[in-house]
XYZ file of N, CA and C in Angstrom:
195
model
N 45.489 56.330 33.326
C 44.479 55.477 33.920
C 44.631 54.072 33.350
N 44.079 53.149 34.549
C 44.247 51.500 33.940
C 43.262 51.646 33.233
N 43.747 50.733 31.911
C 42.203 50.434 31.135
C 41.416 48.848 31.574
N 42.376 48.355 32.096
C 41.861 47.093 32.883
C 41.368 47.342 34.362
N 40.842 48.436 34.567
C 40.539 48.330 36.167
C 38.765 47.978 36.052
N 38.348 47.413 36.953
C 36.985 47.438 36.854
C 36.589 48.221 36.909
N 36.386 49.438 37.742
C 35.229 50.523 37.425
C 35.645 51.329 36.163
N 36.740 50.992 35.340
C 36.716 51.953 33.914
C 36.057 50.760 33.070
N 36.089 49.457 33.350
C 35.218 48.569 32.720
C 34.001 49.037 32.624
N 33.126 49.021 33.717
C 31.873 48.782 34.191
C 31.238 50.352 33.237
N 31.955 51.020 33.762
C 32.255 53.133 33.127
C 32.060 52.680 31.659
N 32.914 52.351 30.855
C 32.901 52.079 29.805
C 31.665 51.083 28.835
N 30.972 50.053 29.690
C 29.953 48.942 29.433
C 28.565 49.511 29.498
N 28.405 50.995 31.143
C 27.577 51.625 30.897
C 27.165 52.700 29.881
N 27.707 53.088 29.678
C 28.282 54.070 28.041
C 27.242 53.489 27.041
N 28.311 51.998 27.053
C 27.791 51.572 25.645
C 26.198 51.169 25.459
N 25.564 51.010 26.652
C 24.603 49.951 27.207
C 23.421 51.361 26.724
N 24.025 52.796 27.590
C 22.723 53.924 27.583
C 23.174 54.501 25.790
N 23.839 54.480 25.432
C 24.151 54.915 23.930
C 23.425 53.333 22.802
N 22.947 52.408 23.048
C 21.998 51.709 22.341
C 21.055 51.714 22.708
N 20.230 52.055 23.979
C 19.106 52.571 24.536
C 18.220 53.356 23.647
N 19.974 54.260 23.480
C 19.253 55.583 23.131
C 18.746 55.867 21.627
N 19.333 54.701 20.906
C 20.063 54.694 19.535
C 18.159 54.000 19.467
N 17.990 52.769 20.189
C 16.574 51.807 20.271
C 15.468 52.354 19.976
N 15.306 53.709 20.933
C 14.478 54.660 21.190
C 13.967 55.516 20.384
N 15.133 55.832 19.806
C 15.367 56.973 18.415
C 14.295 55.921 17.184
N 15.230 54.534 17.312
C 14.630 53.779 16.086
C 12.845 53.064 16.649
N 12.481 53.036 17.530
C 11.516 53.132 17.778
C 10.399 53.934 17.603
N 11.072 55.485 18.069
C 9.793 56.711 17.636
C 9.854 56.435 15.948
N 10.773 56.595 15.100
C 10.921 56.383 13.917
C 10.232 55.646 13.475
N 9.884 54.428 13.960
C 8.867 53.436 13.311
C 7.411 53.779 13.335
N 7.270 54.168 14.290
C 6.570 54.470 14.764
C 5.511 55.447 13.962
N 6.439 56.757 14.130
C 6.222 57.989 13.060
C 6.026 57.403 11.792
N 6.648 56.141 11.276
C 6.320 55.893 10.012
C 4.930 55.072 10.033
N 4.335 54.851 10.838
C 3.176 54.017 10.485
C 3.244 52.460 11.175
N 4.730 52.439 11.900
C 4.276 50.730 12.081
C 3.890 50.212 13.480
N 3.629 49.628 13.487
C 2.533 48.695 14.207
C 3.159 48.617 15.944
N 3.126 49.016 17.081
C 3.596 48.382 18.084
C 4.761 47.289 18.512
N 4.346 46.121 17.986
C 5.281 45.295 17.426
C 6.215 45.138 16.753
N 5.965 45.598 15.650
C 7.033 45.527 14.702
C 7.990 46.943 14.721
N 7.349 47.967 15.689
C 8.280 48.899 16.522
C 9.140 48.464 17.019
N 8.941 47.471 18.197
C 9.920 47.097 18.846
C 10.730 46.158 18.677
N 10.097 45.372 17.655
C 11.287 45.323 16.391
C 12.328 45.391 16.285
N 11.866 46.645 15.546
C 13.006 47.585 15.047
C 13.743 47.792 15.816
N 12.880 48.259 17.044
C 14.029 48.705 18.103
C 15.072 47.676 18.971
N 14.478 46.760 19.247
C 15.562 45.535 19.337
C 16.805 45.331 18.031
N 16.368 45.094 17.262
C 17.412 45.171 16.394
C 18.533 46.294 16.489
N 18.367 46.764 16.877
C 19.111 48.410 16.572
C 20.015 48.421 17.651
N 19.222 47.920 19.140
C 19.726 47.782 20.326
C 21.076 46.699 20.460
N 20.547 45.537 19.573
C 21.832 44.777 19.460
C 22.783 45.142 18.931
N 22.337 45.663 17.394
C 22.919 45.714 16.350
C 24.170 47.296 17.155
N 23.357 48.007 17.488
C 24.342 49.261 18.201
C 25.766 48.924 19.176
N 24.782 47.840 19.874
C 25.864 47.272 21.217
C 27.002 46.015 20.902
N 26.588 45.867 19.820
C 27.638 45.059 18.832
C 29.076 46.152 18.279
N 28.266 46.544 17.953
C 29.369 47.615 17.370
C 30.261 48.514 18.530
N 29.551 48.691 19.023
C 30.167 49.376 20.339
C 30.897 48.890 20.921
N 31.028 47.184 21.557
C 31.434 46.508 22.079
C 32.852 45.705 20.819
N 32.534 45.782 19.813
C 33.439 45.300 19.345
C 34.093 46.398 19.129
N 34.320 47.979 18.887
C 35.192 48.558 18.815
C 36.149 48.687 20.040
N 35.507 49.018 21.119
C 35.968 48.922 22.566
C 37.358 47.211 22.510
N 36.905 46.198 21.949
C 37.656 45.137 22.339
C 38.757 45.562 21.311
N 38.318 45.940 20.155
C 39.843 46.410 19.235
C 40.568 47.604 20.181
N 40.007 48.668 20.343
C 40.934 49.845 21.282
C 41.420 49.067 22.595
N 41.228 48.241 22.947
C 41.488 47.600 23.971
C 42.706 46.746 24.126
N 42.736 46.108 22.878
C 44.261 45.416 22.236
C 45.518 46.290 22.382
C-alpha cells in the first residue's frame, strides 16, 4: 500500500485524532474522580488531547521518512 495516498492519510489522521479523544476523556473522568473542578477538568483534558496528538503525529512523520 501507498503510504502517500490520501485516504491512508486521512485513515491514519483519524486514528490519531479518536485515540487523543479517547486518551482526553480517560484524563478527564480522572480529574474528575479526583475532586477537580469542571474547569480545571477540562484542563486536564485539553492538555492531554494535545499533548497525545503531538506524539502521535510526530511519530507517524518519523515512520513516514
Amino acid at each position: 500500500m501507498d503510504h502517500t495516498s490520501p485516504a491512508f492519510l486521512l485513515l491514519v489522521l483519524a486514528v490519531a485524532a479518536l485515540f487523543s479523544t479517547i486518551a482526553a476523556a480517560i484524563s478527564f473522568a480522572l480529574a474528575r474522580w479526583d475532586g477537580a473542578t469542571i474547569p480545571a477538568a477540562f484542563t486536564r483534558g485539553g492538555v492531554t488531547f494535545a499533548a497525545c496528538l503531538t506524539l502521535c503525529l510526530a511519530a507517524l512523520s518519523a515512520i513516514n521518512r
